[in-house]
mmCIF file of C-alpha atoms and ligand atoms in Angstrom:
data_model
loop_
_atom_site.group_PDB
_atom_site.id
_atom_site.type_symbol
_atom_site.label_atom_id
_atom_site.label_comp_id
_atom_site.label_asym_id
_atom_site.label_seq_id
_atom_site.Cartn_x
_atom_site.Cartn_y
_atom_site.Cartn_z
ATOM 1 C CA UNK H 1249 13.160 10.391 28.918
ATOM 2 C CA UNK H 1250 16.293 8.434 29.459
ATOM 3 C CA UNK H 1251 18.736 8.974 26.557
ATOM 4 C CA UNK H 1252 19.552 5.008 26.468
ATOM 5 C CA UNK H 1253 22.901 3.993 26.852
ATOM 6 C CA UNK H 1254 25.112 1.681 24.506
ATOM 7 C CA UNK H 1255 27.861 -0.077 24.254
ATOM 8 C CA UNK H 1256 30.427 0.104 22.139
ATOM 9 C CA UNK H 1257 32.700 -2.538 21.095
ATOM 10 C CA UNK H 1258 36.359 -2.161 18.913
ATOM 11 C CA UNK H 1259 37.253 -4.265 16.106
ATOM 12 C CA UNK H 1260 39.689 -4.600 13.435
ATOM 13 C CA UNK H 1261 38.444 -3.052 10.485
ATOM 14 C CA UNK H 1262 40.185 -4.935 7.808
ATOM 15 C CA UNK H 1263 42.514 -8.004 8.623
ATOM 16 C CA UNK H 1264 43.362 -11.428 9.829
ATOM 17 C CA UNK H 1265 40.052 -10.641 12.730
ATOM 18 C CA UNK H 1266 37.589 -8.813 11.266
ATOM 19 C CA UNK H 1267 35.152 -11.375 9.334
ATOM 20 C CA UNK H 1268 35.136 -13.690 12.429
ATOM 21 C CA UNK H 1269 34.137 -10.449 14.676
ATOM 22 C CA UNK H 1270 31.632 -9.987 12.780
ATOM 23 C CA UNK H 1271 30.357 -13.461 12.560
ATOM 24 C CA UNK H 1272 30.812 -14.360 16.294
ATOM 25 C CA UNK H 1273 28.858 -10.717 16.853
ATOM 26 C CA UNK H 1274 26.126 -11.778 14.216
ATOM 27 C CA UNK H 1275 26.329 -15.555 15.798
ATOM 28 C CA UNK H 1276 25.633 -13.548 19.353
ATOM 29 C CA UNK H 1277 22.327 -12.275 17.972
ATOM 30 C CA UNK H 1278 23.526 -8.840 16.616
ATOM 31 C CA UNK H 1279 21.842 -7.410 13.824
ATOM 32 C CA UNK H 1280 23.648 -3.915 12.310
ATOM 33 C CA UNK H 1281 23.099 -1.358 9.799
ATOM 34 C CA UNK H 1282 26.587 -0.074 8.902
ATOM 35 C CA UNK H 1283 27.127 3.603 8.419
ATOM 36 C CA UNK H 1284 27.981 5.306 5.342
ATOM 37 C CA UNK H 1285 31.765 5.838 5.888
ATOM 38 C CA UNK H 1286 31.808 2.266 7.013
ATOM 39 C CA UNK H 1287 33.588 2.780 9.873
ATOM 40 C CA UNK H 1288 30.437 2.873 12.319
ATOM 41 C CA UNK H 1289 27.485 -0.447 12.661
ATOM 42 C CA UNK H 1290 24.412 1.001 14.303
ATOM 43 C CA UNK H 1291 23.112 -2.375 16.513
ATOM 44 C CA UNK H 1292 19.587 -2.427 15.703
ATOM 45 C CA UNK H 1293 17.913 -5.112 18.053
ATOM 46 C CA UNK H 1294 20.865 -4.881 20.966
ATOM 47 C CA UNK H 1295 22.505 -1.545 22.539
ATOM 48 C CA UNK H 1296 25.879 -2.777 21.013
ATOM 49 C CA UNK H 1297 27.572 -0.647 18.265
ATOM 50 C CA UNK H 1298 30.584 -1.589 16.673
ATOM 51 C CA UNK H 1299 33.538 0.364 16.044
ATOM 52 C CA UNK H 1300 35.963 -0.594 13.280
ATOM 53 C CA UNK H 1301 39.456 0.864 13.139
ATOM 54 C CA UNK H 1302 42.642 -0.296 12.924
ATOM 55 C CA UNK H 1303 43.987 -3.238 15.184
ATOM 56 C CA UNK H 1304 46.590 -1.437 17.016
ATOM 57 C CA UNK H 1305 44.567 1.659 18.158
ATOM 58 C CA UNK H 1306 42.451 -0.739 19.803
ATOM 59 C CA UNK H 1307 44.164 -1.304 23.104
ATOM 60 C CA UNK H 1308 44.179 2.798 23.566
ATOM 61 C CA UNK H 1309 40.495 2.769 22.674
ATOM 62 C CA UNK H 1310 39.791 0.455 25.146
ATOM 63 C CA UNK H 1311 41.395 1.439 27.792
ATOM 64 C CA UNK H 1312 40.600 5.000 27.765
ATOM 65 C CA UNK H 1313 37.301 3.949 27.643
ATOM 66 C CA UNK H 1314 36.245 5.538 24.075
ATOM 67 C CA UNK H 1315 35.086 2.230 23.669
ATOM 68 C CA UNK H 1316 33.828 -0.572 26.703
ATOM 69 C CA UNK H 1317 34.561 -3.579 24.285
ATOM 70 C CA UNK H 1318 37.298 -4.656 21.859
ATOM 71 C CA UNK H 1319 38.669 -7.687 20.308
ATOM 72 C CA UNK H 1320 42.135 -7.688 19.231
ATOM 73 C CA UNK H 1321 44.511 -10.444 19.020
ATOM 74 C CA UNK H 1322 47.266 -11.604 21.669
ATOM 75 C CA UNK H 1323 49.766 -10.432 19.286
ATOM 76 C CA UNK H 1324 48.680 -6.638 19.690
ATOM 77 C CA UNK H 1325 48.079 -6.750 23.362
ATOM 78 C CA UNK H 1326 51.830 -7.976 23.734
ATOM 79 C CA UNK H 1327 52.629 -5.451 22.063
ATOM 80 C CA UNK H 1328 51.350 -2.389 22.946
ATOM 81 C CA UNK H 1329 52.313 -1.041 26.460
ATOM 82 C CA UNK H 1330 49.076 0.216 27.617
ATOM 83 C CA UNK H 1331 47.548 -3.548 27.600
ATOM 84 C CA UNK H 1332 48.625 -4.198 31.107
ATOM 85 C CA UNK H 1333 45.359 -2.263 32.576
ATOM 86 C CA UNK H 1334 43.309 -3.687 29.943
ATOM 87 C CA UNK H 1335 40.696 -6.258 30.930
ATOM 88 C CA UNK H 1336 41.302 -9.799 29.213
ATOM 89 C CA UNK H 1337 37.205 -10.764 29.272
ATOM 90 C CA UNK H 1338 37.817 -14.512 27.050
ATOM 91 C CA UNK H 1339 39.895 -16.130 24.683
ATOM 92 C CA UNK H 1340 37.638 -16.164 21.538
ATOM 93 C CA UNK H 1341 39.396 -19.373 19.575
ATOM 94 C CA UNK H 1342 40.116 -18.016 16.681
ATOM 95 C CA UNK H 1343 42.920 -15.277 14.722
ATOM 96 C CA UNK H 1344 45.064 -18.110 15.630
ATOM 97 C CA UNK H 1345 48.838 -17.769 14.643
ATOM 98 C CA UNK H 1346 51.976 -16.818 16.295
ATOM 99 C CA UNK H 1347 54.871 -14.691 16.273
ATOM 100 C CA UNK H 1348 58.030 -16.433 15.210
ATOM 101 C CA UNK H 1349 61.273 -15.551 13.565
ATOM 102 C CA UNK H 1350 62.470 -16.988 10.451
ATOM 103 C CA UNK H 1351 65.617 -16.938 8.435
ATOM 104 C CA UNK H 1352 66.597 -17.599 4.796
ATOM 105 C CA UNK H 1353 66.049 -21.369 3.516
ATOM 106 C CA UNK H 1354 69.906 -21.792 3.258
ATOM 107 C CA UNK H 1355 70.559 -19.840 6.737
ATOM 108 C CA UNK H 1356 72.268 -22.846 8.803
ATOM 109 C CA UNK H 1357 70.326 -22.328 12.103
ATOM 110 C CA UNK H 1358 70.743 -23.997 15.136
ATOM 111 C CA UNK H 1359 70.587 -21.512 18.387
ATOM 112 C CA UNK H 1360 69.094 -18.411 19.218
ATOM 113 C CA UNK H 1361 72.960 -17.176 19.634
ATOM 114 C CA UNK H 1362 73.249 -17.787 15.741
ATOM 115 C CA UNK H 1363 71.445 -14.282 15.697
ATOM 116 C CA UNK H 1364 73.931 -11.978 17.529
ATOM 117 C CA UNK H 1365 74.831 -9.136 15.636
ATOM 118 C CA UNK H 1366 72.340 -9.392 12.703
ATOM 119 C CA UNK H 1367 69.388 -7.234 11.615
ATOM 120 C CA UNK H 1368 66.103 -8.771 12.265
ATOM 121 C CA UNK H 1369 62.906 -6.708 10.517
ATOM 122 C CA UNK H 1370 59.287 -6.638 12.371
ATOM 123 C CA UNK H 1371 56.142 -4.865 12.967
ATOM 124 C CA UNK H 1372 56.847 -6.180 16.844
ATOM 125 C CA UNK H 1373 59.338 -4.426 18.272
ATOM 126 C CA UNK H 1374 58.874 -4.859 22.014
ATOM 127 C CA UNK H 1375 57.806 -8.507 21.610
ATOM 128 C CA UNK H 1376 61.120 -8.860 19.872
ATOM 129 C CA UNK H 1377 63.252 -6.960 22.368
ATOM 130 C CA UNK H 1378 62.476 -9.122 25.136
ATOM 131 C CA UNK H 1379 62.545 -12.227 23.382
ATOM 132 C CA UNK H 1380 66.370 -11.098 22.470
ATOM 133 C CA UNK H 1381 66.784 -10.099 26.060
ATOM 134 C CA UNK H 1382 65.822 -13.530 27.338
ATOM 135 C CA UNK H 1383 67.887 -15.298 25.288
ATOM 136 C CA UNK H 1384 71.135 -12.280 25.632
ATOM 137 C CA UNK H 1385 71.119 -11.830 22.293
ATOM 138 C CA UNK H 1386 72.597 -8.774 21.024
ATOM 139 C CA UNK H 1387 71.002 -8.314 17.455
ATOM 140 C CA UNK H 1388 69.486 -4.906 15.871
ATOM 141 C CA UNK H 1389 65.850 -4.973 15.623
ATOM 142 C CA UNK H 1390 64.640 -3.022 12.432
ATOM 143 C CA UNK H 1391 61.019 -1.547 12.778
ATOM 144 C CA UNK H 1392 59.149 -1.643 9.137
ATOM 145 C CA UNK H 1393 55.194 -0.882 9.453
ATOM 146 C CA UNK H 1394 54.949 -4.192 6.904
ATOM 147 C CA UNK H 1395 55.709 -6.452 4.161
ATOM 148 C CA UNK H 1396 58.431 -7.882 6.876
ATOM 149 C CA UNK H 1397 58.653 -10.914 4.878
ATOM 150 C CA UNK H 1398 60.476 -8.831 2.048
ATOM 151 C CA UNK H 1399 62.810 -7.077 3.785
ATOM 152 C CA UNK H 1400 65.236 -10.077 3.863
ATOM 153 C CA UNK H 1401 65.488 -9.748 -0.399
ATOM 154 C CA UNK H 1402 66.130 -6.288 -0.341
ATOM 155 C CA UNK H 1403 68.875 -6.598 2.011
ATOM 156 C CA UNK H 1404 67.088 -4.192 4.819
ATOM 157 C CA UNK H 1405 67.867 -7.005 7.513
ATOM 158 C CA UNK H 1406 69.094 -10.640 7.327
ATOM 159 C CA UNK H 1407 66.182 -12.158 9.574
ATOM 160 C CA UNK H 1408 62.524 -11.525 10.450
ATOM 161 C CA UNK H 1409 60.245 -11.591 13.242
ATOM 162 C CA UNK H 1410 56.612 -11.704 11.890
ATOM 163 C CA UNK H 1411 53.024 -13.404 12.667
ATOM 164 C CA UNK H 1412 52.630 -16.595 10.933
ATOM 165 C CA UNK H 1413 49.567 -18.248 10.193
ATOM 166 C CA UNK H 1414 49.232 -21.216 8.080
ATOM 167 C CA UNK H 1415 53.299 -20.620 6.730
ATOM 168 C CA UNK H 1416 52.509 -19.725 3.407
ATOM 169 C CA UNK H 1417 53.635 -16.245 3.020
ATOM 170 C CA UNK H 1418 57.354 -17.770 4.502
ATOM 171 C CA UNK H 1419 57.240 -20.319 1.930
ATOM 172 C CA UNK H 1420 56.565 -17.833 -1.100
ATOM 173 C CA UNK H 1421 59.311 -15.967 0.490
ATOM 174 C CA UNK H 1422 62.024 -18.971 0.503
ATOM 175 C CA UNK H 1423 62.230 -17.926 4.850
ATOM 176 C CA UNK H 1424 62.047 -20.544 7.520
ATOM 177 C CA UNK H 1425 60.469 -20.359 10.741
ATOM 178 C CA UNK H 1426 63.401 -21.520 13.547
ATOM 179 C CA UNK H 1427 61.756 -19.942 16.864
ATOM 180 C CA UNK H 1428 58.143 -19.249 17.967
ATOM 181 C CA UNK H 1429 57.916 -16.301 20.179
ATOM 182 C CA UNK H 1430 54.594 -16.864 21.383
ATOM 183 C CA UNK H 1431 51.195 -18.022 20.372
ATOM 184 C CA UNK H 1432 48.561 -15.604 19.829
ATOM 185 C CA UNK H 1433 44.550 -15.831 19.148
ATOM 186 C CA UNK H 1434 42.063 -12.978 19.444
ATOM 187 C CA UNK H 1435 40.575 -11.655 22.887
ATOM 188 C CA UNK H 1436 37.610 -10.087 23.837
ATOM 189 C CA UNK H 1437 39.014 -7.003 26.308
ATOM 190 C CA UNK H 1438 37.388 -4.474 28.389
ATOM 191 C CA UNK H 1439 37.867 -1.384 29.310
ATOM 192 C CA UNK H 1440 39.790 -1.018 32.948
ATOM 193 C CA UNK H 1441 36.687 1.774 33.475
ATOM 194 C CA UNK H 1442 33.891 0.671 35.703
ATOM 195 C CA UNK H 1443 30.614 0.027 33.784
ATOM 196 C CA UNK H 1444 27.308 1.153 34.662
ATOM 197 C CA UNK H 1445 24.765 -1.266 36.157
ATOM 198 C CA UNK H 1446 23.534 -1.154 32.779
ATOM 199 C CA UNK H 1447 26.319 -2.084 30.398
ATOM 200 C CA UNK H 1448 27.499 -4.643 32.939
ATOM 201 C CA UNK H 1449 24.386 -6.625 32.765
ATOM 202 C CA UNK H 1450 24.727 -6.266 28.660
ATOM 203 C CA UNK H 1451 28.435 -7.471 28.780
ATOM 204 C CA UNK H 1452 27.405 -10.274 31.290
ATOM 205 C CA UNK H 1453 24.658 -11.444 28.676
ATOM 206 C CA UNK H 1454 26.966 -10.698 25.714
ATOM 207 C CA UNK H 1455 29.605 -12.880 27.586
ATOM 208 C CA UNK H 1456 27.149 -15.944 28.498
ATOM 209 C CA UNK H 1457 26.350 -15.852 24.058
ATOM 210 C CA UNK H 1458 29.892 -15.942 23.152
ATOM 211 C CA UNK H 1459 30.488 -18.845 25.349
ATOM 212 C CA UNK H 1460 27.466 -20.649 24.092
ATOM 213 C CA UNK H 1461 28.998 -20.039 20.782
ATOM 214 C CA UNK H 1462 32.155 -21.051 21.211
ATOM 215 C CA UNK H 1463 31.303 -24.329 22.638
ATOM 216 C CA UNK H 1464 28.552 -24.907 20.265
ATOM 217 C CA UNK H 1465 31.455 -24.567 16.808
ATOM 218 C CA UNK H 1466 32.683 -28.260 17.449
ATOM 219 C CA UNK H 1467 29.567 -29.407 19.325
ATOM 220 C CA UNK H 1468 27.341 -32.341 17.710
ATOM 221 C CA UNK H 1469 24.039 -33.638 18.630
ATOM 222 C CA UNK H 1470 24.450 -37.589 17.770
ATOM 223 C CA UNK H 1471 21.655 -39.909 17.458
ATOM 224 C CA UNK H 1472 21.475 -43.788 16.949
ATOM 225 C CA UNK H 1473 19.462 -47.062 17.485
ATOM 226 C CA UNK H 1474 21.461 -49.433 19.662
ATOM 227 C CA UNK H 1475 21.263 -53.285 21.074
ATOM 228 C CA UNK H 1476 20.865 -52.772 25.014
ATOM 229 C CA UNK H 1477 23.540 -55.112 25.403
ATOM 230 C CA UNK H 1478 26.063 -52.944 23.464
ATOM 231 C CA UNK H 1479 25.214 -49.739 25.792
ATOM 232 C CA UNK H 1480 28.237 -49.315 28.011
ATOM 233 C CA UNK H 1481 30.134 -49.991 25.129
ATOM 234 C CA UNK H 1482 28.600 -47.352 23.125
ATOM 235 C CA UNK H 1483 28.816 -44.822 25.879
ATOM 236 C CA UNK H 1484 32.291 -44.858 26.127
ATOM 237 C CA UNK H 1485 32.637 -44.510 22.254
ATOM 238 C CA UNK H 1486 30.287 -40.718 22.122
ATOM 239 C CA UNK H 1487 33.100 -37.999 22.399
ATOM 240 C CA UNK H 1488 33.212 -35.496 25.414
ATOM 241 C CA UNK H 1489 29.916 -36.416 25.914
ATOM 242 C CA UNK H 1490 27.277 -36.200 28.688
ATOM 243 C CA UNK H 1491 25.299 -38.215 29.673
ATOM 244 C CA UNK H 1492 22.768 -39.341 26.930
ATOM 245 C CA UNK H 1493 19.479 -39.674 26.829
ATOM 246 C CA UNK H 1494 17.912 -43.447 26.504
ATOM 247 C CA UNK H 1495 14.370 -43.495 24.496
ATOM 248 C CA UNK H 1496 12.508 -46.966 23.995
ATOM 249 C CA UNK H 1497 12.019 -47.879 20.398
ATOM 250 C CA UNK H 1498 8.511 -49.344 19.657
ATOM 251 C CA UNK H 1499 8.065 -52.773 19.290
ATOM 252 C CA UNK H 1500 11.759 -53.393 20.385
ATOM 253 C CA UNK H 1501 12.703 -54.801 23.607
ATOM 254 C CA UNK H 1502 15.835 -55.352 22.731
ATOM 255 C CA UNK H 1503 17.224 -52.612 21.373
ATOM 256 C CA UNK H 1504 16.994 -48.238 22.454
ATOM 257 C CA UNK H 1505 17.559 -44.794 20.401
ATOM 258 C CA UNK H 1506 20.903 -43.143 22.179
ATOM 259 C CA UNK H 1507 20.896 -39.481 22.037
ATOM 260 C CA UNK H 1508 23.428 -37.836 23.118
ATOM 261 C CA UNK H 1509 25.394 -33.959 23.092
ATOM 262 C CA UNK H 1510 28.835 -34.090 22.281
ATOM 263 C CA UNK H 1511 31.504 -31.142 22.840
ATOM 264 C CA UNK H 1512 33.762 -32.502 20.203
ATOM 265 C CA UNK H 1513 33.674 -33.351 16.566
ATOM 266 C CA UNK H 1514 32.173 -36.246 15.246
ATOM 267 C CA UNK H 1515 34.717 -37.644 12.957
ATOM 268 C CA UNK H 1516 34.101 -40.928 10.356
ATOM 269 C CA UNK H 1517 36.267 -43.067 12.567
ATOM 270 C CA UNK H 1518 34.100 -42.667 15.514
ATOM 271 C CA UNK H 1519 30.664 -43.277 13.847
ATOM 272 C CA UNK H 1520 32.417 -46.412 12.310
ATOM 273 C CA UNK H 1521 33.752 -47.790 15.865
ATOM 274 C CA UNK H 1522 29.830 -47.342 17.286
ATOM 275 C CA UNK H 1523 28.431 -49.021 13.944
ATOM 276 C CA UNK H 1524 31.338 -51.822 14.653
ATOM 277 C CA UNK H 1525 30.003 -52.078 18.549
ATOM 278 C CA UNK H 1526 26.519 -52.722 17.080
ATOM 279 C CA UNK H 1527 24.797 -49.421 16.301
ATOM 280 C CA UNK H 1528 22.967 -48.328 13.623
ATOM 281 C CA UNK H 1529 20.526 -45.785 12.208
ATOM 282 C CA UNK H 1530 23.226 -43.239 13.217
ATOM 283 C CA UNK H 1531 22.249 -39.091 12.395
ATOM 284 C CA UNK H 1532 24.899 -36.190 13.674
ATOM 285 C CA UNK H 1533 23.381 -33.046 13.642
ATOM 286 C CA UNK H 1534 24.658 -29.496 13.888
ATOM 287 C CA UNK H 1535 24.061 -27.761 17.256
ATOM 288 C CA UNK H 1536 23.177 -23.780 16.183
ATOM 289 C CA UNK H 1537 23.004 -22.709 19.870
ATOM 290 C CA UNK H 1538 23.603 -23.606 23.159
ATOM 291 C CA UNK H 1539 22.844 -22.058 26.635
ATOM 292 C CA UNK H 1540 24.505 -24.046 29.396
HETATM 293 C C1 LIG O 2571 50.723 -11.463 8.683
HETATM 294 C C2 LIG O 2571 52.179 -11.555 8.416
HETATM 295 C C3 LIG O 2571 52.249 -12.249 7.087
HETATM 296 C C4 LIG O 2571 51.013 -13.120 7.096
HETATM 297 C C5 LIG O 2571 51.364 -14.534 7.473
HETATM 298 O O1 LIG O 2571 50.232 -10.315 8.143
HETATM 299 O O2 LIG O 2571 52.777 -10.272 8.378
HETATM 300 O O3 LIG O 2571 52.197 -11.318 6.044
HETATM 301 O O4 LIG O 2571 50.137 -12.608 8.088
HETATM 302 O O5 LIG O 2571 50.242 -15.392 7.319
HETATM 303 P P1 LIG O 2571 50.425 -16.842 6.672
HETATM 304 O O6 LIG O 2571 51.410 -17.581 7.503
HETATM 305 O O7 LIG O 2571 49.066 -17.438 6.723
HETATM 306 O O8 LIG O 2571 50.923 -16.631 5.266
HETATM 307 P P2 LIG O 2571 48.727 -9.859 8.399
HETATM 308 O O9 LIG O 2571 47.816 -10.575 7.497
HETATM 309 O O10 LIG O 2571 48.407 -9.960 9.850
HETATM 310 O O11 LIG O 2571 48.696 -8.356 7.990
HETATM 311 P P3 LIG O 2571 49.876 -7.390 7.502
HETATM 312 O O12 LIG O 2571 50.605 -8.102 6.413
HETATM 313 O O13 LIG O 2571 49.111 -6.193 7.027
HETATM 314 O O14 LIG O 2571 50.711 -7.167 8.698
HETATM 315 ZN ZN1 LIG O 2572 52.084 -9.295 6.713
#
């Protein structure tokens, strides 16, 4: 018998990525028991097992094929040198933040220059180096292995070069952000190490989920009753949608049920504009999946 093969697939085991992996993995149809230490999910109803460890080992996993699969954010894979030969598979739309570097409230910046000769603290190194580079900077890069954002109050370095998020941890840290390095979300990778026949076809199917999934987040199914008259009119209101269907309404000549898929959110000011251009009866439904 044919001991079956599986795939494996790398995520972060505690952090900024590793509910959403889990949810976009669930989302794709996985269902997991997770081993004892943790550390291992068994996929019970796909050959997909998922690895958690931490994010920066994740690039060397990958790409010396301990594991096919990974997802690790832009921020890593700029990072680490081995990414180059790493397969970037999709852009998953989410771990969203960015590297920047920010300075004391009352630090009176205006150019990258304003830097020279300081010490700036970060996890990112590299990224940070050829930032500096670009800009001939000539500042001393200090490299913690975290809590960056402190390092300005205990007078380890004058600056800092960390992820940001939503901005809060600079705020509780009285640091402003004054240059964005780059923009980062999370990526599903491969390994550079051709699959078999086998795992390709599961990574091609795993792929054609996570796209349905990803479209289907801000993706609403809108229905309404409109005048026949108002139609055009009401087309051009659905947004990012195709086209919809028409359905006759019984016992109404004069007026149709629009329904119609739309790739974008459905906000109060839209349904309001299509009420105002004569609709009525409106419904927006969830969409749970999606295969295009
Ligand atoms: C990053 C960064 C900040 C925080 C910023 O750390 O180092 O601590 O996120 O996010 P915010 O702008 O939403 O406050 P991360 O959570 O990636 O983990 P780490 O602190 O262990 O590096
Ligand atoms: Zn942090």
């Amino acid at each position: 018998m044919d001991k079956q093969e599986r795939l494996r697939i790398a995520i972060q085991k505690s952090g900024r990525l590793t509910d959403a992996c889990f949810d976009l993995l669930k989302q794709c149809g996985l269902k997991y028991t997770r081993g004892k230490d943790q550390l291992y999910c068994y996929g019970e109803n796909l050959p997909l097992d998922v690895l958690l460890v931490r994010d920066d080992d994740i690039p060397d996993l990958v790409r010396e094929d301990v594991c096919d699969l990974g997802v690790v954010g832009e921020n890593v894979l700029n990072e680490h040198p081995a990414s180059h030969s790493i397969e970037r598979l999709r852009a998953l739309e989410f771990g969203k933040c960015r590297l920047s570097i920010a300075v004391p409230e009352s630090f009176p910046y205006r150019a990258p220059q304003d830097l020279s000769g300081l010490r700036i603290a970060t996890t990112y190194p590299n990224s940070l180096q050829r930032w500096l580079q670009q800009h001939g900077v000539a500042a001393q890069s200090v490299t913690l292995s975290g809590s960056v954002e402190i390092a300005p109050r205990l007078g380890r370095a004058e600056v800092i070069c960390d992820l940001v998020s939503t901005g809060s941890t600079l705020i509780a840290n009285r640091l402003k952000e004054v240059e964005t390095i780059f923009h980062s979300q999370a990526w599903l990778v491969k390994t550079p190490q051709p699959l078999s026949d086998f795992k390709a076809a599961w990574v091609a199917r795993l792929l054609q989920r996570i796209d349905g999934v990803i479209r289907v987040k801000e993706s609403k199914y809108i229905m309404l009753h409109a005048p026949v008259h108002a139609l055009a009119k009401i087309k051009t209101l659905l947004p990012g949608s195709e086209s919809p269907t028409i359905l006759p309404l019984e016992g109404q000549s004069d007026r149709v049920a629009v329904h119609a898929l739309c790739h974008e959110n459905v906000f109060w000011e839209t349904l309001e504009s299509l009420k105002a251009a004569g609709a009525s009866a409106l419904l927006v439904l969830p969409v749970e999946k999606m295969l295009p």
